[in-house]
Coordinates of N, CA, C and O in Angstrom, one line a residue:
G157 N 0.6 -0.8 -1.9 CA 1.1 -1.7 -0.9 C 2.5 -2.1 -0.9 O 3.2 -2.0 -2.0
N158 N 2.8 -2.8 0.0 CA 4.3 -3.1 0.0 C 4.7 -4.1 -0.9 O 4.0 -5.1 -1.3
G159 N 5.8 -3.9 -1.6 CA 6.2 -4.8 -2.7 C 5.5 -4.5 -4.1 O 6.1 -5.0 -5.1
L160 N 4.5 -3.7 -4.1 CA 3.8 -3.4 -5.4 C 4.2 -2.2 -6.0 O 5.2 -1.7 -5.6
D161 N 3.7 -1.9 -7.1 CA 4.1 -0.7 -7.9 C 3.0 0.1 -8.4 O 1.9 -0.3 -8.3
H162 N 3.3 1.2 -9.1 CA 2.2 2.0 -9.7 C 1.2 1.3 -10.7 O 0.2 1.7 -10.8
T163 N 1.7 0.2 -11.1 CA 0.8 -0.5 -12.4 C -0.5 -1.0 -11.6 O -1.4 -1.3 -12.4
I164 N -0.5 -1.3 -10.4 CA -1.8 -1.9 -9.7 C -2.9 -0.8 -9.8 O -4.1 -1.1 -9.6
W165 N -2.6 0.4 -10.1 CA -3.5 1.7 -10.1 C -3.9 1.9 -11.6 O -4.5 3.0 -11.7
Q166 N -3.5 1.2 -12.6 CA -3.8 1.6 -14.0 C -5.2 1.8 -14.2 O -5.6 2.7 -14.7
L167 N -6.1 1.1 -13.8 CA -7.6 1.2 -14.2 C -8.2 2.3 -13.4 O -9.0 3.0 -13.8
Q168 N -7.8 2.3 -12.1 CA -8.4 3.3 -11.3 C -7.9 4.7 -11.6 O -8.9 5.6 -11.7
T169 N -6.7 4.9 -12.0 CA -6.2 6.2 -12.4 C -6.9 6.7 -13.7 O -7.2 7.8 -14.0
R170 N -7.0 5.6 -14.6 CA -7.7 6.0 -15.8 C -9.2 6.4 -15.5 O -9.7 7.3 -16.1
H171 N -10.0 5.7 -14.7 CA -11.2 6.1 -14.3 C -11.3 7.4 -13.7 O -12.2 8.3 -14.1
I172 N -10.5 7.7 -12.9 CA -10.5 9.2 -12.2 C -9.9 10.2 -13.1 O -10.8 11.2 -13.2
A173 N -9.1 9.9 -14.1 CA -8.7 11.0 -15.1 C -10.0 11.1 -16.1 O -10.2 12.3 -16.6
S174 N -10.8 10.1 -16.3 CA -12.0 10.3 -17.1 C -12.9 11.2 -16.4 O -13.9 11.6 -17.4
R175 N -12.9 11.4 -15.3 CA -13.8 12.3 -14.6 C -13.1 13.7 -14.4 O -13.4 14.5 -13.5
S176 N -12.2 14.1 -15.4 CA -11.5 15.3 -15.3 C -10.7 15.6 -14.1 O -10.7 16.7 -13.5
R177 N -10.2 14.7 -13.3 CA -9.3 14.9 -12.3 C -7.9 14.3 -12.5 O -7.8 13.4 -13.1
Q178 N -6.9 15.1 -11.9 CA -5.7 14.5 -12.1 C -5.5 13.3 -11.2 O -5.8 13.4 -10.0
A179 N -4.8 12.3 -11.6 CA -4.5 11.1 -10.9 C -3.1 10.7 -11.0 O -2.7 10.6 -12.2
I180 N -2.5 10.6 -10.1 CA -1.0 10.1 -10.1 C -0.8 8.9 -9.2 O -1.1 8.9 -8.0
A181 N -0.2 7.9 -9.7 CA 0.1 6.6 -9.0 C 1.7 6.6 -9.1 O 2.4 6.7 -10.0
V182 N 2.2 6.6 -7.9 CA 3.8 6.7 -7.5 C 4.3 5.4 -7.2 O 3.6 4.5 -6.5
D183 N 5.6 5.3 -7.5 CA 6.4 4.1 -6.9 C 7.1 4.7 -5.7 O 7.9 5.6 -5.8
L184 N 6.9 4.0 -4.6 CA 7.7 4.4 -3.3 C 9.1 4.0 -3.6 O 9.5 3.2 -4.5
P185 N 10.0 4.7 -2.8 CA 11.4 4.4 -2.9 C 11.5 2.8 -2.7 O 11.0 2.2 -1.8
G186 N 12.3 2.1 -3.6 CA 12.6 0.7 -3.4 C 11.4 -0.1 -4.3 O 11.6 -1.2 -4.3
H187 N 10.5 0.6 -4.8 CA 9.4 -0.2 -5.5 C 9.3 0.3 -7.0 O 9.7 1.3 -7.2
G188 N 8.9 -0.7 -7.7 CA 8.7 -0.4 -9.3 C 10.0 0.2 -9.9 O 11.1 -0.4 -9.8
Q189 N 9.7 1.4 -10.5 CA 10.8 1.9 -11.1 C 11.7 3.0 -10.3 O 12.6 3.6 -10.8
S190 N 11.4 3.1 -9.0 CA 12.2 3.9 -8.2 C 13.5 3.2 -7.8 O 13.6 2.1 -7.4
E191 N 14.6 4.0 -8.1 CA 15.8 3.3 -7.9 C 16.5 3.5 -6.5 O 17.5 2.8 -6.1
A192 N 15.8 4.4 -5.7 CA 16.1 4.6 -4.2 C 15.9 3.4 -3.5 O 15.1 2.6 -3.7
P193 N 16.6 3.3 -2.4 CA 16.4 2.1 -1.5 C 15.1 2.4 -0.8 O 14.6 3.4 -0.6
P194 N 14.4 1.0 -0.3 CA 13.2 1.3 0.5 C 13.4 1.9 1.9 O 14.5 1.8 2.4
L195 N 12.3 2.8 2.2 CA 12.5 3.5 3.4 C 12.1 2.4 4.5 O 11.3 1.6 4.3
K196 N 12.6 2.7 5.7 CA 12.4 1.8 6.8 C 11.3 1.9 7.7 O 11.1 1.2 8.6
S197 N 10.6 3.2 7.6 CA 9.5 3.3 8.5 C 8.2 3.9 7.9 O 8.4 4.7 6.9
I198 N 7.1 3.8 8.4 CA 5.9 4.4 8.0 C 6.1 5.9 7.9 O 5.7 6.8 7.2
Y199 N 6.7 6.4 9.1 CA 7.0 8.0 9.1 C 7.9 8.4 8.1 O 7.6 9.6 7.6
E200 N 9.0 7.7 7.8 CA 9.8 8.1 6.8 C 9.1 8.2 5.3 O 9.2 9.1 4.5
M201 N 8.2 7.0 5.2 CA 7.5 7.0 3.9 C 6.5 8.2 3.8 O 6.2 8.7 2.8
S202 N 5.8 8.5 4.9 CA 4.9 9.7 5.0 C 5.7 10.9 4.8 O 5.2 11.8 3.9
D203 N 6.7 11.1 5.2 CA 7.6 12.3 4.9 C 7.9 12.5 3.5 O 7.9 13.4 2.8
W204 N 8.2 11.2 3.0 CA 8.6 11.1 1.4 C 7.5 11.6 0.6 O 7.6 12.3 -0.4
L205 N 6.3 11.0 1.1 CA 5.1 11.4 0.3 C 4.7 12.9 0.3 O 4.6 13.5 -0.8
L206 N 4.9 13.5 1.4 CA 4.8 15.0 1.4 C 5.8 15.7 0.6 O 5.4 16.7 -0.1
R207 N 6.9 15.2 0.6 CA 8.0 15.8 -0.3 C 7.8 15.6 -1.7 O 8.0 16.5 -2.6
F208 N 7.2 14.4 -2.1 CA 6.8 14.3 -3.5 C 5.7 15.2 -3.9 O 5.6 15.8 -5.0
M209 N 4.6 15.4 -2.9 CA 3.7 16.3 -3.2 C 4.2 17.6 -3.4 O 3.8 18.4 -4.5
D210 N 5.2 18.2 -2.5 CA 5.8 19.5 -2.7 C 6.6 19.5 -4.1 O 6.4 20.6 -4.8
A211 N 7.3 18.5 -4.4 CA 8.1 18.5 -5.5 C 7.2 18.5 -6.9 O 7.7 19.0 -7.9
S212 N 6.1 17.9 -6.7 CA 5.1 17.9 -7.9 C 4.1 19.1 -8.0 O 3.2 19.1 -8.6
D213 N 4.3 20.0 -7.0 CA 3.4 21.2 -6.8 C 2.0 20.8 -6.6 O 1.2 21.6 -7.3
I214 N 1.9 19.9 -5.7 CA 0.5 19.5 -5.4 C 0.1 20.0 -4.1 O 0.8 19.8 -3.0
G215 N -0.8 21.0 -4.1 CA -1.1 21.8 -2.8 C -2.1 21.0 -1.9 O -1.6 20.6 -0.8
T216 N -3.2 20.6 -2.6 CA -4.0 19.6 -1.7 C -4.4 18.5 -2.6 O -4.3 18.4 -3.8
A217 N -4.7 17.2 -1.9 CA -5.0 16.0 -2.8 C -5.9 15.1 -1.8 O -6.1 15.3 -0.7
T218 N -6.5 14.3 -2.6 CA -7.1 13.1 -2.1 C -6.2 12.0 -2.2 O -5.7 11.6 -3.2
L219 N -5.9 11.3 -1.1 CA -5.0 10.2 -1.0 C -5.6 9.0 -0.8 O -6.6 8.7 0.0
V220 N -5.1 8.1 -1.7 CA -5.6 6.6 -1.6 C -4.5 5.7 -1.4 O -3.4 5.8 -2.1
G221 N -4.7 4.7 -0.5 CA -3.5 3.9 -0.1 C -4.1 2.4 0.4 O -5.1 2.4 0.8
H222 N -3.3 1.6 0.1 CA -3.6 0.1 0.2 C -2.7 -0.5 1.2 O -1.4 -0.3 1.0
S223 N -3.1 -1.1 2.2 CA -2.3 -1.8 3.1 C -1.1 -0.9 3.7 O -1.5 0.0 4.4
M224 N 0.1 -1.1 3.5 CA 1.1 -0.3 3.8 C 0.8 1.0 3.4 O 1.1 2.1 4.0
G225 N 0.4 1.3 2.2 CA 0.1 2.6 1.7 C -1.0 3.2 2.5 O -1.0 4.5 2.5
A226 N -1.9 2.4 2.9 CA -3.0 3.0 3.8 C -2.4 3.6 5.1 O -2.8 4.8 5.6
F227 N -1.4 2.9 5.6 CA -0.7 3.6 6.9 C -0.1 4.9 6.5 O 0.0 5.9 7.2
I228 N 0.5 4.9 5.4 CA 1.4 6.1 5.0 C 0.5 7.3 4.7 O 0.7 8.3 5.2
T229 N -0.7 6.9 3.9 CA -1.7 8.2 3.8 C -2.3 8.6 5.0 O -2.5 9.8 5.1
L230 N -2.6 7.6 5.9 CA -3.2 8.0 7.1 C -2.3 8.9 7.9 O -2.7 10.0 8.6
E231 N -1.0 8.5 8.1 CA -0.1 9.3 8.7 C 0.3 10.6 8.1 O 0.4 11.7 8.8
T232 N 0.2 10.7 6.8 CA 0.4 12.0 6.1 C -0.9 12.9 6.4 O -0.5 14.2 6.5
A233 N -2.0 12.5 6.1 CA -3.1 13.3 6.6 C -3.2 13.7 7.9 O -3.6 14.9 8.2
A234 N -2.8 12.8 8.9 CA -2.8 13.2 10.2 C -1.9 14.5 10.6 O -2.1 15.4 11.3
G235 N -0.7 14.5 10.0 CA 0.4 15.6 10.2 C 0.1 16.8 9.2 O 0.9 17.6 9.5
N236 N -0.8 16.6 8.3 CA -0.8 17.7 7.3 C -2.4 18.0 6.9 O -2.7 17.8 5.9
P237 N -3.1 18.3 7.9 CA -4.7 18.1 7.5 C -5.1 19.2 6.6 O -6.1 19.0 5.8
N238 N -4.3 20.4 6.4 CA -4.6 21.3 5.5 C -4.3 21.0 4.0 O -4.7 21.6 3.1
R239 N -3.5 19.8 3.8 CA -3.1 19.5 2.5 C -4.0 18.2 1.9 O -3.9 18.0 0.8
I240 N -4.7 17.6 2.8 CA -5.5 16.5 2.5 C -7.0 16.7 2.4 O -7.6 17.2 3.5
E241 N -7.5 16.5 1.2 CA -9.1 16.9 1.1 C -9.9 15.6 1.6 O -10.8 15.7 2.3
K242 N -9.5 14.4 1.2 CA -10.2 13.2 1.6 C -9.2 12.1 1.5 O -8.2 12.1 0.9
L243 N -9.6 10.9 2.2 CA -8.8 9.7 2.3 C -9.6 8.5 1.8 O -10.8 8.4 2.0
C244 N -8.9 7.7 1.2 CA -9.4 6.3 1.0 C -8.3 5.4 1.6 O -7.2 5.2 0.9
L245 N -8.8 4.5 2.5 CA -7.8 3.5 3.2 C -8.3 2.2 2.9 O -9.4 1.8 3.3
M246 N -7.5 1.5 2.1 CA -7.9 0.1 1.7 C -7.0 -1.0 2.4 O -5.9 -0.8 2.4
G247 N -7.6 -2.0 3.1 CA -7.0 -3.1 3.7 C -6.0 -2.5 4.7 O -4.9 -2.8 5.0
I248 N -6.9 -1.6 5.7 CA -6.0 -1.1 6.9 C -6.7 -1.8 8.2 O -7.8 -2.1 8.1
S249 N -5.8 -1.7 9.1 CA -6.3 -2.2 10.4 C -5.4 -1.3 11.4 O -4.5 -0.7 11.2
E250 N -5.8 -1.3 12.7 CA -5.2 -0.6 13.7 C -3.8 -0.9 13.7 O -2.8 -0.1 14.0
T251 N -3.4 -2.2 13.8 CA -2.0 -2.6 13.5 C -1.9 -3.7 12.5 O -2.9 -4.3 12.1
M252 N -0.7 -4.0 12.1 CA -0.6 -5.0 11.1 C 0.6 -5.8 11.5 O 1.7 -5.9 11.0
P253 N 0.3 -6.8 12.6 CA 1.3 -7.6 12.9 C 1.7 -8.6 11.7 O 0.7 -9.2 11.1
V254 N 3.0 -8.8 11.4 CA 3.1 -9.7 10.5 C 3.8 -11.3 11.1 O 4.5 -11.1 11.9
H255 N 3.3 -12.3 10.4 CA 3.6 -13.5 11.0 C 5.0 -13.8 10.9 O 5.8 -13.4 9.9
P256 N 5.6 -14.4 11.8 CA 7.3 -14.5 11.8 C 7.7 -15.3 10.8 O 8.8 -15.1 10.3
E257 N 6.9 -16.2 10.3 CA 7.3 -17.1 9.1 C 7.3 -16.3 7.8 O 8.4 -16.4 7.0
L258 N 6.5 -15.3 7.7 CA 6.4 -14.2 6.5 C 7.6 -13.5 6.6 O 8.3 -13.3 5.7
L259 N 8.0 -12.9 7.7 CA 9.0 -11.9 8.1 C 10.4 -12.7 7.7 O 11.2 -12.2 7.0
A260 N 10.4 -13.9 8.1 CA 11.7 -14.7 8.0 C 11.8 -14.9 6.4 O 12.9 -14.8 5.9
A261 N 10.9 -15.4 5.7 CA 10.8 -15.7 4.2 C 11.2 -14.5 3.5 O 12.0 -14.5 2.5
A262 N 10.6 -13.4 3.9 CA 10.9 -12.1 3.3 C 12.4 -11.8 3.5 O 13.1 -11.3 2.5
K263 N 13.0 -11.8 4.6 CA 14.4 -11.6 5.0 C 15.3 -12.3 4.2 O 16.3 -11.8 3.7
R264 N 14.9 -13.5 3.8 CA 15.7 -14.4 3.0 C 15.5 -14.3 1.5 O 16.0 -15.0 0.8
N265 N 14.5 -13.4 1.1 CA 14.1 -13.1 -0.3 C 13.6 -14.4 -0.9 O 13.9 -14.7 -2.2
E266 N 12.8 -15.2 -0.1 CA 12.4 -16.5 -0.6 C 10.8 -16.1 -1.3 O 10.3 -15.1 -1.0
T267 N 10.7 -16.8 -2.4 CA 9.4 -16.7 -3.1 C 8.2 -17.1 -2.1 O 7.1 -16.5 -2.4
L268 N 8.5 -17.8 -1.0 CA 7.4 -18.0 -0.2 C 6.7 -16.8 0.5 O 5.6 -16.9 0.7
A269 N 7.5 -15.6 0.4 CA 6.9 -14.5 1.1 C 6.0 -14.0 0.2 O 4.7 -13.6 0.8
A270 N 6.2 -13.8 -1.2 CA 5.0 -13.5 -2.0 C 3.9 -14.4 -1.9 O 2.7 -14.0 -1.9
E271 N 4.0 -15.7 -2.0 CA 3.0 -16.5 -2.0 C 2.3 -16.5 -0.6 O 0.8 -16.5 -0.7
L272 N 2.9 -16.2 0.5 CA 2.0 -16.0 1.8 C 1.3 -14.8 1.7 O 0.1 -14.7 2.1
I273 N 1.9 -13.7 1.2 CA 1.1 -12.5 1.1 C -0.2 -12.6 0.3 O -1.2 -12.2 0.8
V274 N -0.1 -13.2 -1.0 CA -1.1 -13.5 -1.7 C -2.3 -14.3 -1.2 O -3.4 -14.0 -1.2
F275 N -1.8 -15.4 -0.5 CA -2.6 -16.3 0.1 C -3.5 -15.7 1.1 O -4.6 -15.9 1.3
W276 N -2.8 -15.0 2.0 CA -3.5 -14.4 3.3 C -4.1 -13.1 3.0 O -5.1 -12.7 3.5
G277 N -3.7 -12.4 2.0 CA -4.3 -11.0 1.5 C -5.5 -11.1 0.6 O -6.2 -10.1 0.7
L278 N -5.6 -12.3 -0.1 CA -6.6 -12.0 -1.1 C -7.9 -13.2 -0.6 O -7.6 -14.2 0.0
G279 N -9.1 -12.9 -0.8 CA -10.1 -13.7 -0.6 C -10.0 -15.0 -1.3 O -9.4 -15.1 -2.3
Q280 N -11.0 -15.9 -1.0 CA -11.0 -17.2 -1.6 C -11.3 -17.2 -2.9 O -10.8 -17.9 -3.9
K281 N -12.3 -16.1 -3.4 CA -12.7 -16.1 -4.8 C -11.7 -15.7 -5.7 O -11.4 -16.2 -6.8
A282 N -10.6 -14.8 -5.2 CA -9.6 -14.4 -5.9 C -8.4 -15.5 -6.1 O -7.9 -15.4 -7.1
Q283 N -8.4 -16.4 -5.2 CA -7.6 -17.5 -5.3 C -7.9 -18.3 -6.5 O -7.0 -19.1 -7.1
L284 N -9.2 -18.4 -6.8 CA -9.5 -19.4 -7.8 C -9.6 -18.8 -9.2 O -9.7 -19.4 -10.2
G285 N -9.4 -17.5 -9.3 CA -9.4 -16.8 -10.7 C -10.8 -16.5 -11.0 O -11.8 -16.3 -10.0
G286 N -11.3 -16.6 -12.3 CA -12.7 -16.2 -12.6 C -13.0 -14.7 -12.4 O -14.2 -14.3 -12.1
H287 N -12.0 -13.8 -12.6 CA -12.4 -12.3 -12.5 C -13.3 -12.0 -13.5 O -13.2 -12.5 -14.8
P288 N -14.3 -11.1 -13.4 CA -15.2 -10.7 -14.3 C -14.8 -10.0 -15.5 O -15.4 -10.0 -16.7
A289 N -13.6 -9.5 -15.3 CA -12.9 -8.7 -16.5 C -12.0 -9.7 -17.1 O -11.0 -10.2 -16.6
P290 N -12.1 -10.0 -18.4 CA -11.4 -11.0 -19.0 C -9.8 -10.5 -19.0 O -9.5 -9.5 -19.3
G291 N -9.1 -11.6 -18.8 CA -7.4 -11.3 -18.7 C -7.1 -10.8 -17.4 O -5.8 -10.7 -17.2
L292 N -7.9 -10.7 -16.5 CA -7.4 -10.0 -15.1 C -7.4 -11.4 -14.2 O -8.5 -12.0 -13.8
W293 N -6.3 -11.7 -13.6 CA -6.3 -12.6 -12.5 C -5.5 -12.1 -11.3 O -4.3 -12.0 -11.3
V294 N -6.3 -11.6 -10.3 CA -5.7 -10.8 -9.3 C -4.7 -11.7 -8.6 O -3.6 -11.0 -8.3
H295 N -4.8 -12.9 -8.3 CA -3.9 -13.7 -7.5 C -2.6 -13.8 -8.3 O -1.5 -13.7 -7.9
G296 N -2.6 -14.2 -9.7 CA -1.4 -14.4 -10.5 C -0.7 -13.0 -10.6 O 0.5 -13.0 -10.5
A297 N -1.5 -11.8 -10.9 CA -0.8 -10.6 -10.9 C -0.2 -10.1 -9.7 O 1.0 -9.6 -9.8
S298 N -0.8 -10.3 -8.6 CA -0.3 -10.0 -7.3 C 1.1 -10.6 -7.0 O 2.1 -10.2 -6.6
K299 N 1.1 -12.1 -7.2 CA 2.3 -12.8 -6.9 C 3.3 -12.4 -7.8 O 4.5 -12.4 -7.4
T300 N 3.1 -12.2 -9.1 CA 4.1 -11.8 -10.1 C 4.8 -10.4 -9.6 O 6.0 -10.3 -9.6
L301 N 3.9 -9.5 -9.3 CA 4.4 -8.2 -8.9 C 5.2 -8.2 -7.6 O 6.5 -7.8 -7.5
L302 N 4.8 -9.0 -6.6 CA 5.6 -9.2 -5.4 C 6.9 -10.0 -5.7 O 7.9 -9.7 -5.0
S303 N 6.8 -11.0 -6.4 CA 7.9 -11.8 -6.8 C 9.1 -10.9 -7.5 O 10.3 -11.2 -7.3
N304 N 8.7 -9.9 -8.3 CA 9.5 -9.1 -9.0 C 10.1 -7.8 -8.0 O 11.1 -7.1 -8.6
A305 N 9.7 -7.8 -6.8 CA 10.2 -6.7 -5.9 C 11.7 -7.0 -5.7 O 12.1 -8.0 -5.6
R306 N 12.4 -5.9 -5.6 CA 13.9 -6.0 -5.4 C 14.2 -6.6 -3.9 O 13.5 -6.6 -3.2
A307 N 15.3 -7.2 -3.9 CA 15.7 -7.9 -2.8 C 15.7 -6.9 -1.5 O 16.2 -5.8 -1.6
G308 N 15.2 -7.3 -0.4 CA 15.0 -6.4 0.7 C 13.9 -5.6 0.8 O 13.6 -5.1 1.9
T309 N 13.1 -5.3 -0.3 CA 12.1 -4.4 -0.4 C 10.8 -5.0 0.4 O 10.2 -4.4 1.2
L310 N 10.4 -6.3 0.2 CA 9.4 -6.9 1.0 C 9.7 -6.8 2.5 O 8.9 -6.5 3.4
Y311 N 10.9 -7.4 2.9 CA 11.3 -7.4 4.3 C 11.3 -6.0 4.9 O 10.7 -5.9 6.1
T312 N 11.8 -5.1 4.3 CA 11.7 -3.7 4.9 C 10.4 -3.2 5.1 O 10.0 -2.7 6.1
G313 N 9.4 -3.4 4.1 CA 8.1 -2.9 4.2 C 7.4 -3.6 5.2 O 6.6 -3.2 6.0
L314 N 7.5 -5.0 5.2 CA 6.8 -5.8 6.2 C 7.3 -5.4 7.7 O 6.5 -5.2 8.6
S315 N 8.5 -5.1 7.9 CA 9.1 -4.7 9.0 C 8.4 -3.3 9.5 O 8.1 -3.1 10.9
A316 N 8.4 -2.5 8.6 CA 7.8 -1.1 8.9 C 6.3 -1.2 9.4 O 6.0 -0.7 10.3
C317 N 5.6 -2.1 8.7 CA 4.2 -2.4 8.9 C 4.0 -3.0 10.4 O 3.2 -2.6 11.2
N318 N 5.0 -4.1 10.6 CA 4.9 -4.8 11.8 C 5.2 -3.9 13.0 O 4.6 -4.1 14.1
S319 N 6.1 -3.0 12.9 CA 6.5 -2.0 14.1 C 5.6 -0.8 14.1 O 5.6 -0.2 15.2
Y320 N 4.9 -0.4 13.1 CA 4.1 0.8 13.2 C 2.9 0.7 14.2 O 2.1 -0.2 14.1
Q321 N 2.9 1.5 15.1 CA 1.9 1.6 16.2 C 1.1 3.0 16.3 O 0.4 3.1 17.3
G322 N 1.2 3.7 15.3 CA 0.6 5.0 15.2 C -0.7 5.3 14.7 O -1.2 6.3 14.6
A323 N -1.4 4.2 14.2 CA -2.7 4.4 13.3 C -3.6 4.8 14.3 O -4.4 5.8 13.8
A324 N -3.9 4.3 15.4 CA -4.9 5.1 16.3 C -4.8 6.3 16.4 O -5.9 7.2 16.5
K325 N -3.5 6.7 17.0 CA -3.3 8.1 17.3 C -3.5 8.9 16.0 O -4.1 10.1 16.0
A326 N -2.9 8.6 14.8 CA -3.1 9.4 13.6 C -4.5 9.4 13.2 O -5.1 10.5 12.9
A327 N -5.3 8.3 13.4 CA -6.8 8.3 13.1 C -7.7 9.4 13.8 O -8.4 10.0 13.3
S328 N -7.1 9.5 15.2 CA -7.8 10.6 16.0 C -7.5 12.0 15.5 O -8.5 12.8 15.9
K329 N -6.6 12.2 14.6 CA -6.5 13.7 14.1 C -7.1 13.8 12.9 O -7.0 14.9 12.3
I330 N -7.7 12.7 12.2 CA -8.3 12.9 10.9 C -9.5 13.8 10.9 O -10.4 13.4 11.6
K331 N -9.7 14.9 10.1 CA -10.9 15.6 10.2 C -11.6 15.5 8.7 O -12.7 15.9 8.6
C332 N -10.9 14.9 7.7 CA -11.3 14.9 6.3 C -12.3 13.7 6.2 O -12.2 12.7 7.0
Q333 N -13.2 13.8 5.2 CA -13.9 12.6 4.7 C -13.1 11.4 4.5 O -12.1 11.5 3.7
T334 N -13.3 10.3 5.1 CA -12.5 9.0 4.9 C -13.3 7.9 4.6 O -14.4 7.5 5.3
L335 N -12.9 7.1 3.6 CA -13.5 5.8 3.2 C -12.7 4.8 3.4 O -11.6 4.7 3.1
L336 N -13.2 3.8 4.1 CA -12.5 2.6 4.5 C -13.0 1.4 3.6 O -14.2 1.2 3.5
V337 N -12.0 0.6 3.0 CA -12.3 -0.4 2.1 C -11.7 -1.6 2.7 O -10.4 -1.7 2.7
L338 N -12.4 -2.5 3.4 CA -12.0 -3.7 4.1 C -12.5 -4.9 3.6 O -13.5 -5.0 3.3
G339 N -11.6 -6.1 3.4 CA -12.1 -7.2 2.9 C -12.3 -8.2 4.2 O -11.5 -8.4 5.1
S340 N -13.5 -8.9 4.2 CA -13.8 -9.9 5.2 C -12.8 -11.0 5.2 O -12.6 -11.8 6.2
D341 N -12.3 -11.3 4.1 CA -11.3 -12.6 3.9 C -9.9 -12.1 4.1 O -9.1 -13.0 3.8
D342 N -9.6 -10.9 4.2 CA -8.1 -10.4 4.3 C -7.5 -10.7 5.6 O -7.9 -10.3 6.5
K343 N -6.5 -11.7 5.6 CA -6.0 -12.2 6.7 C -4.8 -11.4 7.2 O -4.3 -11.5 8.3
M344 N -4.2 -10.6 6.3 CA -3.1 -9.7 6.5 C -3.5 -8.6 7.2 O -2.8 -8.0 8.2
T345 N -4.7 -8.0 7.1 CA -5.3 -6.8 7.8 C -6.7 -7.2 8.4 O -7.6 -6.7 7.9
P346 N -6.8 -8.1 9.4 CA -8.2 -8.6 9.8 C -9.0 -7.4 10.4 O -8.3 -6.4 11.0

């Protein structure tokens, strides 16, 4: 997702690897350990993902994406059906209009942007803590990751999500098995 990095996939990639499958969690340009500037559109991010697959010698793959990442993986699969075996799209909707206050806070690099994303994106239960796995606090971890994003990254990603209108067209081209994971309390992608 926008502003996050590969560390949010630590438990999932370990689980997948324990099933004798290769799992790779990447940092998009501008995110995490990537030194490149953030890409400005979902289409550019999709092209980057395909170039990453080529550079990593990945012929076919199952793609998993969250929020902005779901748009990216959807667009990648739509344009490259022979390369994608399955999709898992989490926190996706046909469009992701971004509240003007959130866009403005992100443009000014204010911590309010991370606070709004976490408040609107996580359900009520996550706001209170009490995760069944000791030491995991989704709200706090999400806020920390988003707050650590480089200046301009959140705004660039939110703008890309806000302007992307290709999800329905891309979805109509999907032929592979697709799992949708949607949260009833997710106000970012209702």
